[in-house]
């Protein structure tokens, strides 16, 4: 993870975001495919990530970690002049992950990030970013993520948050108010909506909100001890987790589906996993093109 590169991207985001608008007619996405040359994960940041998200201290990379490694590329792409949406205030709405095989921490990973599509959303405009990880030219991991740019800063609550499946509670977690800053430090994602109540209020949130990628990583860390390696993941971020918070992780006995709920019963996250050992991952769409 290149800290100076991320800092440059964050400064560029602050400067360029006021000149971009999610609803601009005829907006197109840049064709660039950004890459990072092959390198193993740095031990220190990886250990900090495992600890904060609850993953085991040893073993293959957490299934969410290539997303973190590719984040500097995503930031560079989204803060570039050709990217049509303002990156400040973007909200992560969903992610699909396909792991073709477990990736060991010492393996040199080559990363590629590009924009897949731009689509209208009931609250604004959503962009899909694709991340691919290769080892020795072999595609070992891929993801597609949706990021929403709202057309107005004021956040309108849904009349009712769609409820996820009714699953038995497994664990309760107390999330501290500084979780967004702590996760931002290990992931590089320092979006203002996650850092402080004041900066979150600028984008319509009453308090700082937890990173969607921390919530899904924490849920998957809870599921990692079950039989079988995680092969595919789908997570939909239904409602923000306002920090501090107490949340409940619920999952089916087979470990195929999970939900994260607040004390008020609101569904924050709905997800599913598979642990198959077959070849190919048709579930996650067109990611994986060379």
Tab-separated table of N, CA and C in Angstrom, residues 78-140:
chain	number	residue	atom	x	y	z
A	78	UNK	N	-10.729	6.879	-9.701
A	78	UNK	CA	-11.912	7.685	-9.390
A	78	UNK	C	-11.592	9.161	-9.214
A	79	UNK	N	-10.332	9.487	-8.947
A	79	UNK	CA	-9.975	10.896	-8.798
A	79	UNK	C	-9.359	11.476	-10.066
A	80	UNK	N	-9.279	10.662	-11.102
A	80	UNK	CA	-8.728	11.135	-12.363
A	80	UNK	C	-9.668	12.104	-13.068
A	81	UNK	N	-9.100	12.880	-13.972
A	81	UNK	CA	-9.883	13.904	-14.665
A	81	UNK	C	-11.029	13.295	-15.473
A	82	UNK	N	-10.840	12.090	-16.028
A	82	UNK	CA	-11.863	11.493	-16.869
A	82	UNK	C	-12.971	10.785	-16.130
A	83	UNK	N	-12.871	10.685	-14.794
A	83	UNK	CA	-13.906	9.992	-14.027
A	83	UNK	C	-15.057	10.964	-13.765
A	84	UNK	N	-16.310	10.610	-14.107
A	84	UNK	CA	-17.391	11.601	-14.104
A	84	UNK	C	-18.016	11.903	-12.757
A	85	UNK	N	-17.780	11.077	-11.735
A	85	UNK	CA	-18.459	11.246	-10.453
A	85	UNK	C	-17.527	11.852	-9.409
A	86	UNK	N	-18.074	12.654	-8.493
A	86	UNK	CA	-17.253	13.177	-7.388
A	86	UNK	C	-16.965	12.070	-6.387
A	87	UNK	N	-15.697	11.776	-6.138
A	87	UNK	CA	-15.362	10.650	-5.278
A	87	UNK	C	-15.671	10.939	-3.807
A	88	UNK	N	-15.583	12.213	-3.399
A	88	UNK	CA	-15.909	12.548	-2.011
A	88	UNK	C	-17.399	12.310	-1.775
A	89	UNK	N	-17.709	11.468	-0.800
A	89	UNK	CA	-19.097	11.150	-0.506
A	89	UNK	C	-19.628	9.918	-1.199
A	90	UNK	N	-18.838	9.269	-2.084
A	90	UNK	CA	-19.293	8.026	-2.705
A	90	UNK	C	-19.587	6.983	-1.623
A	91	UNK	N	-20.670	6.235	-1.802
A	91	UNK	CA	-21.078	5.216	-0.833
A	91	UNK	C	-21.000	3.844	-1.484
A	92	UNK	N	-20.294	2.932	-0.833
A	92	UNK	CA	-20.178	1.562	-1.322
A	92	UNK	C	-21.511	0.851	-1.079
A	93	UNK	N	-22.139	0.331	-2.133
A	93	UNK	CA	-23.478	-0.249	-2.013
A	93	UNK	C	-23.509	-1.770	-2.091
A	94	UNK	N	-22.583	-2.389	-2.788
A	94	UNK	CA	-22.550	-3.851	-2.879
A	94	UNK	C	-21.178	-4.306	-3.368
A	95	UNK	N	-20.885	-5.582	-3.145
A	95	UNK	CA	-19.658	-6.176	-3.665
A	95	UNK	C	-19.886	-7.650	-3.953
A	96	UNK	N	-19.302	-8.130	-5.032
A	96	UNK	CA	-19.232	-9.551	-5.358
A	96	UNK	C	-17.765	-9.931	-5.469
A	97	UNK	N	-17.386	-11.035	-4.847
A	97	UNK	CA	-16.007	-11.502	-4.848
A	97	UNK	C	-15.971	-12.939	-5.326
A	98	UNK	N	-15.004	-13.245	-6.171
A	98	UNK	CA	-14.744	-14.625	-6.562
A	98	UNK	C	-13.284	-14.961	-6.315
A	99	UNK	N	-13.043	-15.977	-5.507
A	99	UNK	CA	-11.682	-16.425	-5.219
A	99	UNK	C	-11.479	-17.758	-5.916
A	100	UNK	N	-10.631	-17.792	-6.934
A	100	UNK	CA	-10.415	-19.021	-7.687
A	100	UNK	C	-9.609	-20.044	-6.907
A	101	UNK	N	-8.779	-19.542	-6.019
A	101	UNK	CA	-8.016	-20.421	-5.120
A	101	UNK	C	-7.489	-19.574	-3.983
A	102	UNK	N	-7.168	-20.185	-2.823
A	102	UNK	CA	-6.577	-19.402	-1.744
A	102	UNK	C	-5.250	-18.781	-2.189
A	103	UNK	N	-5.024	-17.538	-1.785
A	103	UNK	CA	-3.793	-16.818	-2.128
A	103	UNK	C	-2.955	-16.704	-0.864
A	104	UNK	N	-1.721	-17.169	-0.941
A	104	UNK	CA	-0.841	-17.108	0.216
A	104	UNK	C	-0.229	-15.718	0.343
A	105	UNK	N	0.045	-15.329	1.577
A	105	UNK	CA	0.525	-13.975	1.838
A	105	UNK	C	1.840	-13.671	1.131
A	106	UNK	N	2.688	-14.681	0.928
A	106	UNK	CA	3.999	-14.452	0.323
A	106	UNK	C	3.951	-14.433	-1.205
A	107	UNK	N	2.826	-14.748	-1.795
A	107	UNK	CA	2.750	-14.787	-3.249
A	107	UNK	C	2.719	-13.370	-3.835
A	108	UNK	N	3.480	-13.128	-4.901
A	108	UNK	CA	3.452	-11.804	-5.551
A	108	UNK	C	2.181	-11.632	-6.376
A	109	UNK	N	1.370	-10.645	-6.031
A	109	UNK	CA	0.078	-10.427	-6.682
A	109	UNK	C	0.162	-9.218	-7.606
A	110	UNK	N	-0.268	-9.411	-8.833
A	110	UNK	CA	-0.416	-8.292	-9.763
A	110	UNK	C	-1.882	-7.875	-9.755
A	111	UNK	N	-2.151	-6.579	-9.638
A	111	UNK	CA	-3.506	-6.071	-9.507
A	111	UNK	C	-3.880	-5.186	-10.684
A	112	UNK	N	-5.134	-5.278	-11.079
A	112	UNK	CA	-5.666	-4.433	-12.143
A	112	UNK	C	-7.045	-3.938	-11.721
A	113	UNK	N	-7.302	-2.644	-11.937
A	113	UNK	CA	-8.594	-2.042	-11.605
A	113	UNK	C	-9.079	-1.242	-12.803
A	114	UNK	N	-10.374	-1.376	-13.096
A	114	UNK	CA	-10.973	-0.580	-14.165
A	114	UNK	C	-12.455	-0.373	-13.882
A	115	UNK	N	-13.032	0.618	-14.532
A	115	UNK	CA	-14.452	0.919	-14.378
A	115	UNK	C	-15.258	0.058	-15.340
A	116	UNK	N	-16.272	-0.619	-14.803
A	116	UNK	CA	-17.059	-1.529	-15.622
A	116	UNK	C	-18.255	-0.885	-16.286
A	117	UNK	N	-19.080	-0.177	-15.508
A	117	UNK	CA	-20.280	0.433	-16.072
A	117	UNK	C	-20.784	1.558	-15.179
A	118	UNK	N	-21.601	2.410	-15.779
A	118	UNK	CA	-22.223	3.544	-15.096
A	118	UNK	C	-23.726	3.399	-15.282
A	119	UNK	N	-24.484	3.328	-14.183
A	119	UNK	CA	-25.914	3.064	-14.286
A	119	UNK	C	-26.712	4.018	-13.405
A	120	UNK	N	-27.941	4.362	-13.822
A	120	UNK	CA	-28.790	5.198	-12.967
A	120	UNK	C	-29.254	4.416	-11.743
A	121	UNK	N	-29.461	5.119	-10.653
A	121	UNK	CA	-29.898	4.543	-9.387
A	121	UNK	C	-31.002	5.439	-8.853
A	122	UNK	N	-31.920	4.886	-8.046
A	122	UNK	CA	-33.043	5.687	-7.555
A	122	UNK	C	-32.588	6.878	-6.724
A	123	UNK	N	-31.356	6.812	-6.182
A	123	UNK	CA	-30.833	7.921	-5.380
A	123	UNK	C	-29.765	8.737	-6.109
A	124	UNK	N	-29.363	8.312	-7.305
A	124	UNK	CA	-28.305	9.035	-7.991
A	124	UNK	C	-27.748	8.246	-9.156
A	125	UNK	N	-26.435	8.060	-9.162
A	125	UNK	CA	-25.748	7.328	-10.213
A	125	UNK	C	-24.777	6.352	-9.566
A	126	UNK	N	-24.721	5.126	-10.091
A	126	UNK	CA	-23.864	4.097	-9.514
A	126	UNK	C	-22.827	3.653	-10.537
A	127	UNK	N	-21.589	3.523	-10.076
A	127	UNK	CA	-20.509	3.037	-10.925
A	127	UNK	C	-20.053	1.676	-10.415
A	128	UNK	N	-19.717	0.784	-11.343
A	128	UNK	CA	-19.180	-0.527	-10.989
A	128	UNK	C	-17.686	-0.538	-11.267
A	129	UNK	N	-16.902	-0.837	-10.240
A	129	UNK	CA	-15.461	-0.975	-10.397
A	129	UNK	C	-15.075	-2.448	-10.319
A	130	UNK	N	-14.165	-2.846	-11.174
A	130	UNK	CA	-13.694	-4.225	-11.249
A	130	UNK	C	-12.249	-4.281	-10.782
A	131	UNK	N	-11.947	-5.236	-9.923
A	131	UNK	CA	-10.578	-5.467	-9.467
A	131	UNK	C	-10.207	-6.912	-9.775
A	132	UNK	N	-9.029	-7.114	-10.318
A	132	UNK	CA	-8.544	-8.455	-10.626
A	132	UNK	C	-7.169	-8.649	-10.000
A	133	UNK	N	-6.904	-9.863	-9.518
A	133	UNK	CA	-5.603	-10.208	-8.953
A	133	UNK	C	-5.064	-11.441	-9.673
A	134	UNK	N	-3.821	-11.356	-10.090
A	134	UNK	CA	-3.175	-12.465	-10.783
A	134	UNK	C	-1.855	-12.821	-10.114
A	135	UNK	N	-1.524	-14.102	-10.170
A	135	UNK	CA	-0.226	-14.597	-9.711
A	135	UNK	C	0.392	-15.357	-10.873
A	136	UNK	N	1.537	-14.873	-11.362
A	136	UNK	CA	2.177	-15.521	-12.495
A	136	UNK	C	1.288	-15.568	-13.723
A	137	UNK	N	0.456	-14.556	-13.909
A	137	UNK	CA	-0.445	-14.508	-15.051
A	137	UNK	C	-1.759	-15.224	-14.843
A	138	UNK	N	-1.904	-15.989	-13.766
A	138	UNK	CA	-3.133	-16.737	-13.479
A	138	UNK	C	-4.100	-15.864	-12.684
A	139	UNK	N	-5.341	-15.762	-13.158
A	139	UNK	CA	-6.365	-15.023	-12.422
A	139	UNK	C	-6.744	-15.827	-11.184
A	140	UNK	N	-6.449	-15.282	-9.997
A	140	UNK	CA	-6.695	-16.013	-8.755
A	140	UNK	C	-7.831	-15.406	-7.934
